[in-house]
PDB file of C-alpha atoms in Angstrom:
ATOM      1  CA  MET A   1      17.300 -33.879 -38.091  1.00  0.00           C
ATOM      2  CA  ARG A   2      18.511 -34.397 -34.549  1.00  0.00           C
ATOM      3  CA  LYS A   3      19.934 -30.897 -34.533  1.00  0.00           C
ATOM      4  CA  LEU A   4      16.598 -29.521 -35.717  1.00  0.00           C
ATOM      5  CA  ILE A   5      14.671 -31.413 -33.040  1.00  0.00           C
ATOM      6  CA  GLY A   6      17.187 -30.326 -30.416  1.00  0.00           C
ATOM      7  CA  SER A   7      16.854 -26.714 -31.491  1.00  0.00           C
ATOM      8  CA  LEU A   8      13.066 -26.927 -31.339  1.00  0.00           C
ATOM      9  CA  VAL A   9      13.159 -28.448 -27.864  1.00  0.00           C
ATOM     10  CA  ILE A  10      15.521 -25.726 -26.649  1.00  0.00           C
ATOM     11  CA  ALA A  11      13.308 -23.045 -28.205  1.00  0.00           C
ATOM     12  CA  ILE A  12      10.198 -24.485 -26.547  1.00  0.00           C
ATOM     13  CA  ILE A  13      11.914 -24.679 -23.152  1.00  0.00           C
ATOM     14  CA  ALA A  14      13.255 -21.138 -23.498  1.00  0.00           C
ATOM     15  CA  GLY A  15       9.807 -19.885 -24.468  1.00  0.00           C
ATOM     16  CA  ALA A  16       8.185 -21.632 -21.524  1.00  0.00           C
ATOM     17  CA  LEU A  17      10.755 -20.190 -19.141  1.00  0.00           C
ATOM     18  CA  GLY A  18      10.235 -16.742 -20.620  1.00  0.00           C
ATOM     19  CA  ILE A  19       6.467 -16.965 -20.200  1.00  0.00           C
ATOM     20  CA  GLY A  20       6.886 -18.285 -16.666  1.00  0.00           C
ATOM     21  CA  ALA A  21       9.200 -15.435 -15.756  1.00  0.00           C
ATOM     22  CA  TRP A  22       6.783 -12.895 -17.251  1.00  0.00           C
ATOM     23  CA  ILE A  23       3.911 -14.350 -15.234  1.00  0.00           C
ATOM     24  CA  PHE A  24       6.051 -14.386 -12.088  1.00  0.00           C
ATOM     25  CA  PHE A  25       6.931 -10.718 -12.349  1.00  0.00           C
ATOM     26  CA  LYS A  26       3.600  -9.606 -13.789  1.00  0.00           C
ATOM     27  CA  ASP A  27       1.247 -11.545 -11.525  1.00  0.00           C
ATOM     28  CA  LYS A  28      -0.088  -9.686  -8.515  1.00  0.00           C
ATOM     29  CA  GLY A  29      -0.496 -12.896  -6.612  1.00  0.00           C
ATOM     30  CA  PRO A  30      -3.373 -14.687  -4.885  1.00  0.00           C
ATOM     31  CA  ARG A  31      -6.652 -12.901  -4.348  1.00  0.00           C
ATOM     32  CA  GLU A  32      -9.130 -13.351  -1.549  1.00  0.00           C
ATOM     33  CA  ARG A  33     -12.315 -11.679  -0.403  1.00  0.00           C
ATOM     34  CA  VAL A  34     -12.685 -10.899   3.266  1.00  0.00           C
ATOM     35  CA  ASP A  35     -15.643  -9.626   5.254  1.00  0.00           C
ATOM     36  CA  ALA A  36     -15.563  -6.145   6.731  1.00  0.00           C
ATOM     37  CA  GLN A  37     -17.406  -5.319   9.939  1.00  0.00           C
ATOM     38  CA  ASN A  38     -20.189  -3.547   8.035  1.00  0.00           C
ATOM     39  CA  GLY A  39     -20.892  -6.730   6.064  1.00  0.00           C
ATOM     40  CA  SER A  40     -19.305  -5.628   2.790  1.00  0.00           C
ATOM     41  CA  LYS A  41     -16.638  -7.575   0.946  1.00  0.00           C
ATOM     42  CA  VAL A  42     -13.055  -6.386   0.568  1.00  0.00           C
ATOM     43  CA  ILE A  43     -10.663  -7.730  -2.057  1.00  0.00           C
ATOM     44  CA  VAL A  44      -7.166  -8.462  -0.764  1.00  0.00           C
ATOM     45  CA  GLU A  45      -4.383  -9.109  -3.283  1.00  0.00           C
ATOM     46  CA  GLU A  46      -0.661  -9.548  -3.098  1.00  0.00           C
ATOM     47  CA  LEU A  47       0.912  -6.554  -4.835  1.00  0.00           C
ATOM     48  CA  SER A  48       4.690  -6.337  -4.769  1.00  0.00           C
ATOM     49  CA  TYR A  49       7.085  -4.013  -6.544  1.00  0.00           C
ATOM     50  CA  TYR A  50      10.759  -4.026  -7.437  1.00  0.00           C
ATOM     51  CA  SER A  51      13.257  -1.404  -6.338  1.00  0.00           C
ATOM     52  CA  HIS A  52      16.940  -1.551  -7.289  1.00  0.00           C
ATOM     53  CA  GLY A  53      16.738  -5.303  -7.816  1.00  0.00           C
ATOM     54  CA  LYS A  54      14.931  -5.879  -4.500  1.00  0.00           C
ATOM     55  CA  LYS A  55      11.371  -7.129  -4.195  1.00  0.00           C
ATOM     56  CA  LEU A  56       9.164  -5.088  -1.870  1.00  0.00           C
ATOM     57  CA  PHE A  57       6.339  -7.298  -0.657  1.00  0.00           C
ATOM     58  CA  GLY A  58       2.918  -5.845   0.038  1.00  0.00           C
ATOM     59  CA  LYS A  59      -0.843  -6.357  -0.070  1.00  0.00           C
ATOM     60  CA  VAL A  60      -3.541  -4.124  -1.489  1.00  0.00           C
ATOM     61  CA  PHE A  61      -7.074  -3.859  -0.031  1.00  0.00           C
ATOM     62  CA  LYS A  62      -9.785  -2.793  -2.478  1.00  0.00           C
ATOM     63  CA  PRO A  63     -13.393  -1.754  -1.865  1.00  0.00           C
ATOM     64  CA  THR A  64     -16.063  -3.626  -3.805  1.00  0.00           C
ATOM     65  CA  ASP A  65     -19.505  -3.044  -5.257  1.00  0.00           C
ATOM     66  CA  GLU A  66     -22.634  -4.931  -4.206  1.00  0.00           C
ATOM     67  CA  ASN A  67     -21.453  -7.945  -6.218  1.00  0.00           C
ATOM     68  CA  GLY A  68     -18.119  -8.141  -4.424  1.00  0.00           C
ATOM     69  CA  ASN A  69     -16.116  -6.837  -7.385  1.00  0.00           C
ATOM     70  CA  PHE A  70     -13.869  -3.834  -7.932  1.00  0.00           C
ATOM     71  CA  PRO A  71     -15.192  -2.431 -11.242  1.00  0.00           C
ATOM     72  CA  ASP A  72     -13.857   0.525 -13.205  1.00  0.00           C
ATOM     73  CA  SER A  73     -17.058   2.364 -12.301  1.00  0.00           C
ATOM     74  CA  LEU A  74     -15.683   2.918  -8.786  1.00  0.00           C
ATOM     75  CA  GLY A  75     -13.093   5.195 -10.377  1.00  0.00           C
ATOM     76  CA  LYS A  76      -9.860   6.358  -8.813  1.00  0.00           C
ATOM     77  CA  ARG A  77      -9.939   6.065  -5.035  1.00  0.00           C
ATOM     78  CA  PRO A  78      -8.047   7.773  -2.203  1.00  0.00           C
ATOM     79  CA  ALA A  79      -5.364   5.469  -0.813  1.00  0.00           C
ATOM     80  CA  ILE A  80      -3.639   4.670   2.467  1.00  0.00           C
ATOM     81  CA  ILE A  81      -0.144   3.227   2.665  1.00  0.00           C
ATOM     82  CA  PHE A  82       0.185   1.567   6.063  1.00  0.00           C
ATOM     83  CA  PHE A  83       3.850   1.113   6.914  1.00  0.00           C
ATOM     84  CA  HIS A  84       4.518  -1.364   9.685  1.00  0.00           C
ATOM     85  CA  GLU A  85       7.385  -3.220  11.256  1.00  0.00           C
ATOM     86  CA  PRO A  86       7.224  -6.960  10.413  1.00  0.00           C
ATOM     87  CA  LEU A  87       6.459  -9.243  13.361  1.00  0.00           C
ATOM     88  CA  TYR A  88       5.621  -6.275  15.603  1.00  0.00           C
ATOM     89  CA  THR A  89       1.959  -5.803  14.758  1.00  0.00           C
ATOM     90  CA  SER A  90      -0.975  -7.420  12.983  1.00  0.00           C
ATOM     91  CA  MET A  91      -2.976  -4.181  13.076  1.00  0.00           C
ATOM     92  CA  PRO A  92      -2.669  -3.120   9.403  1.00  0.00           C
ATOM     93  CA  LYS A  93      -4.959  -5.859   8.076  1.00  0.00           C
ATOM     94  CA  SER A  94      -7.905  -4.993  10.335  1.00  0.00           C
ATOM     95  CA  VAL A  95      -7.476  -1.239   9.801  1.00  0.00           C
ATOM     96  CA  LEU A  96      -7.179  -1.488   6.015  1.00  0.00           C
ATOM     97  CA  THR A  97     -10.116  -3.890   5.768  1.00  0.00           C
ATOM     98  CA  SER A  98     -12.243  -1.385   7.655  1.00  0.00           C
ATOM     99  CA  LEU A  99     -11.077   1.551   5.523  1.00  0.00           C
ATOM    100  CA  ALA A 100     -11.652  -0.352   2.270  1.00  0.00           C
ATOM    101  CA  SER A 101     -15.271  -0.938   3.282  1.00  0.00           C
ATOM    102  CA  HIS A 102     -15.607   2.879   3.226  1.00  0.00           C
ATOM    103  CA  GLY A 103     -14.182   3.200  -0.285  1.00  0.00           C
ATOM    104  CA  ILE A 104     -10.493   3.693   0.570  1.00  0.00           C
ATOM    105  CA  VAL A 105      -7.793   1.665  -1.178  1.00  0.00           C
ATOM    106  CA  GLY A 106      -5.312   0.347   1.379  1.00  0.00           C
ATOM    107  CA  TYR A 107      -1.759  -0.860   0.946  1.00  0.00           C
ATOM    108  CA  MET A 108       0.200  -2.705   3.621  1.00  0.00           C
ATOM    109  CA  ALA A 109       3.995  -2.856   3.456  1.00  0.00           C
ATOM    110  CA  ALA A 110       7.022  -3.133   5.688  1.00  0.00           C
ATOM    111  CA  LEU A 111       9.150  -0.001   5.779  1.00  0.00           C
ATOM    112  CA  HIS A 112      12.898  -0.544   5.772  1.00  0.00           C
ATOM    113  CA  ASP A 113      14.304   2.751   4.490  1.00  0.00           C
ATOM    114  CA  ASP A 114      13.388   5.989   2.722  1.00  0.00           C
ATOM    115  CA  LYS A 115      14.175   4.619  -0.731  1.00  0.00           C
ATOM    116  CA  ASP A 116      11.613   1.874  -0.221  1.00  0.00           C
ATOM    117  CA  ALA A 117       9.031   4.409   0.918  1.00  0.00           C
ATOM    118  CA  GLN A 118       9.647   6.585  -2.141  1.00  0.00           C
ATOM    119  CA  THR A 119       9.380   3.590  -4.479  1.00  0.00           C
ATOM    120  CA  LEU A 120       6.109   2.431  -2.939  1.00  0.00           C
ATOM    121  CA  LEU A 121       4.679   5.945  -2.920  1.00  0.00           C
ATOM    122  CA  ASP A 122       5.530   6.484  -6.595  1.00  0.00           C
ATOM    123  CA  LYS A 123       4.225   3.050  -7.606  1.00  0.00           C
ATOM    124  CA  ILE A 124       0.947   3.389  -5.732  1.00  0.00           C
ATOM    125  CA  ARG A 125       0.330   6.865  -7.172  1.00  0.00           C
ATOM    126  CA  LYS A 126       0.638   5.383 -10.681  1.00  0.00           C
ATOM    127  CA  GLU A 127      -1.946   2.641 -10.128  1.00  0.00           C
ATOM    128  CA  LYS A 128      -5.020   3.240 -12.271  1.00  0.00           C
ATOM    129  CA  PHE A 129      -7.359   2.749  -9.308  1.00  0.00           C
ATOM    130  CA  VAL A 130      -5.641   5.353  -7.061  1.00  0.00           C
ATOM    131  CA  GLU A 131      -6.276   9.100  -6.876  1.00  0.00           C
ATOM    132  CA  LYS A 132      -2.629  10.178  -6.883  1.00  0.00           C
ATOM    133  CA  ASP A 133      -3.197  13.449  -5.002  1.00  0.00           C
ATOM    134  CA  LEU A 134      -4.958  11.657  -2.137  1.00  0.00           C
ATOM    135  CA  VAL A 135      -2.357   9.190  -0.912  1.00  0.00           C
ATOM    136  CA  PHE A 136      -1.890   9.102   2.868  1.00  0.00           C
ATOM    137  CA  PHE A 137       0.733   7.540   5.123  1.00  0.00           C
ATOM    138  CA  VAL A 138      -0.190   5.584   8.252  1.00  0.00           C
ATOM    139  CA  ALA A 139       2.363   4.165  10.688  1.00  0.00           C
ATOM    140  CA  ASP A 140       2.273   2.288  13.952  1.00  0.00           C
ATOM    141  CA  SER A 141       4.667   3.082  16.760  1.00  0.00           C
ATOM    142  CA  ALA A 142       7.394   0.717  15.543  1.00  0.00           C
ATOM    143  CA  SER A 143       7.671   2.270  12.080  1.00  0.00           C
ATOM    144  CA  ALA A 144       6.703   5.853  12.907  1.00  0.00           C
ATOM    145  CA  LYS A 145      10.218   7.320  12.835  1.00  0.00           C
ATOM    146  CA  ALA A 146      10.997   6.060   9.327  1.00  0.00           C
ATOM    147  CA  THR A 147       7.530   7.024   8.079  1.00  0.00           C
ATOM    148  CA  ILE A 148       7.806  10.582   9.411  1.00  0.00           C
ATOM    149  CA  GLY A 149      11.169  10.910   7.679  1.00  0.00           C
ATOM    150  CA  ALA A 150       9.724   9.683   4.399  1.00  0.00           C
ATOM    151  CA  ALA A 151       6.704  12.003   4.690  1.00  0.00           C
ATOM    152  CA  ALA A 152       8.951  14.996   5.378  1.00  0.00           C
ATOM    153  CA  LYS A 153      11.114  14.219   2.374  1.00  0.00           C
ATOM    154  CA  HIS A 154       8.208  13.636  -0.026  1.00  0.00           C
ATOM    155  CA  LYS A 155       5.591  15.921   1.519  1.00  0.00           C
ATOM    156  CA  LYS A 156       4.355  17.243  -1.827  1.00  0.00           C
ATOM    157  CA  LYS A 157       3.168  13.730  -2.694  1.00  0.00           C
ATOM    158  CA  VAL A 158       1.823  12.776   0.745  1.00  0.00           C
ATOM    159  CA  ALA A 159      -1.681  14.128   1.346  1.00  0.00           C
ATOM    160  CA  GLY A 160      -1.725  13.351   5.057  1.00  0.00           C
ATOM    161  CA  LEU A 161      -0.073  11.467   7.889  1.00  0.00           C
ATOM    162  CA  VAL A 162      -1.539   9.279  10.630  1.00  0.00           C
ATOM    163  CA  LEU A 163       0.613   8.113  13.540  1.00  0.00           C
ATOM    164  CA  ILE A 164      -0.653   5.396  15.851  1.00  0.00           C
ATOM    165  CA  ARG A 165       0.632   5.762  19.412  1.00  0.00           C
ATOM    166  CA  PRO A 166       3.895   7.584  18.579  1.00  0.00           C
ATOM    167  CA  SER A 167       6.265   8.768  21.289  1.00  0.00           C
ATOM    168  CA  GLU A 168       6.365  12.440  22.295  1.00  0.00           C
ATOM    169  CA  GLU A 169       9.916  12.572  20.997  1.00  0.00           C
ATOM    170  CA  LEU A 170       8.716  11.679  17.504  1.00  0.00           C
ATOM    171  CA  THR A 171       5.772  14.071  17.479  1.00  0.00           C
ATOM    172  CA  SER A 172       8.102  16.957  18.293  1.00  0.00           C
ATOM    173  CA  SER A 173      10.922  15.830  16.011  1.00  0.00           C
ATOM    174  CA  LYS A 174      12.586  17.897  13.303  1.00  0.00           C
ATOM    175  CA  ASN A 175      11.001  15.834  10.530  1.00  0.00           C
ATOM    176  CA  MET A 176       7.511  16.382  11.959  1.00  0.00           C
ATOM    177  CA  HIS A 177       8.053  20.126  11.761  1.00  0.00           C
ATOM    178  CA  LYS A 178       9.487  19.744   8.279  1.00  0.00           C
ATOM    179  CA  TYR A 179       6.415  17.812   7.098  1.00  0.00           C
ATOM    180  CA  GLY A 180       4.278  20.673   8.354  1.00  0.00           C
ATOM    181  CA  LYS A 181       0.847  19.370   7.340  1.00  0.00           C
ATOM    182  CA  GLU A 182      -2.007  18.469   9.668  1.00  0.00           C
ATOM    183  CA  THR A 183      -1.271  15.097  11.235  1.00  0.00           C
ATOM    184  CA  SER A 184      -3.576  12.739  13.094  1.00  0.00           C
ATOM    185  CA  ILE A 185      -2.203  11.283  16.337  1.00  0.00           C
ATOM    186  CA  VAL A 186      -4.202   8.149  17.151  1.00  0.00           C
ATOM    187  CA  LYS A 187      -4.091   6.606  20.626  1.00  0.00           C
ATOM    188  CA  SER A 188      -7.127   4.321  20.566  1.00  0.00           C
ATOM    189  CA  ASN A 189     -10.143   3.353  18.434  1.00  0.00           C
ATOM    190  CA  GLU A 190      -7.907   3.512  15.349  1.00  0.00           C
ATOM    191  CA  ASN A 191     -10.514   2.880  12.651  1.00  0.00           C
ATOM    192  CA  ALA A 192     -12.914   5.622  13.763  1.00  0.00           C
ATOM    193  CA  GLN A 193     -10.205   8.228  14.289  1.00  0.00           C
ATOM    194  CA  ILE A 194      -8.525   7.511  10.947  1.00  0.00           C
ATOM    195  CA  LEU A 195     -11.879   7.754   9.152  1.00  0.00           C
ATOM    196  CA  GLU A 196     -12.598  11.065  10.861  1.00  0.00           C
ATOM    197  CA  TYR A 197      -9.199  12.395   9.783  1.00  0.00           C
ATOM    198  CA  LEU A 198      -9.660  11.223   6.187  1.00  0.00           C
ATOM    199  CA  GLU A 199     -13.069  12.881   6.060  1.00  0.00           C
ATOM    200  CA  SER A 200     -11.544  16.157   7.266  1.00  0.00           C
ATOM    201  CA  CYS A 201      -8.996  15.853   4.432  1.00  0.00           C
ATOM    202  CA  GLY A 202     -11.703  15.305   1.803  1.00  0.00           C
ATOM    203  CA  ALA A 203     -10.790  11.679   1.165  1.00  0.00           C
ATOM    204  CA  LEU A 204     -14.221  10.136   1.795  1.00  0.00           C
ATOM    205  CA  LYS A 205     -16.016  10.634  -1.488  1.00  0.00           C
TER     206      LYS A 205
END
């Protein structure tokens, strides 16, 4: 009887641990709604992925309807992946909140190497709420070099590239020429210039 009870207890504990692990890996984390400048609500969720046993932390910014929800009726949306260097800038949140209020899905992530960029690009393109052929890269000055390299290597999957205050050395680099597509160089008024570029690329729909 004791063996039976012990086995049941072990089974229950194992089941609980299994469910907990599934929730941990499956859960996309806390959700919050933030106000955009135009008065609309934007949903911000933690959305992390795994690559070669490493967790890549990130946040997704989703546009909402008049009720503050992201329903299926909004369909697949163009997306921005904003690569940034941790601790160097807080710009991605304000930019992606603004873009989401115009119907663009935003994703904020630190860029460490090309493999991470490829993983995030492939994962984002597979999300049911993303139009896979309209995924754009954005980078601030600290992460521009790595982002340009990733865009050059995966240019068939990257619809466009926005660089915020890059150096002249980067804008004339070999990888920029290899990428070859129209690129937006932003020096000020980031939100307006990025929106203008996305509109020229057919992403505002």
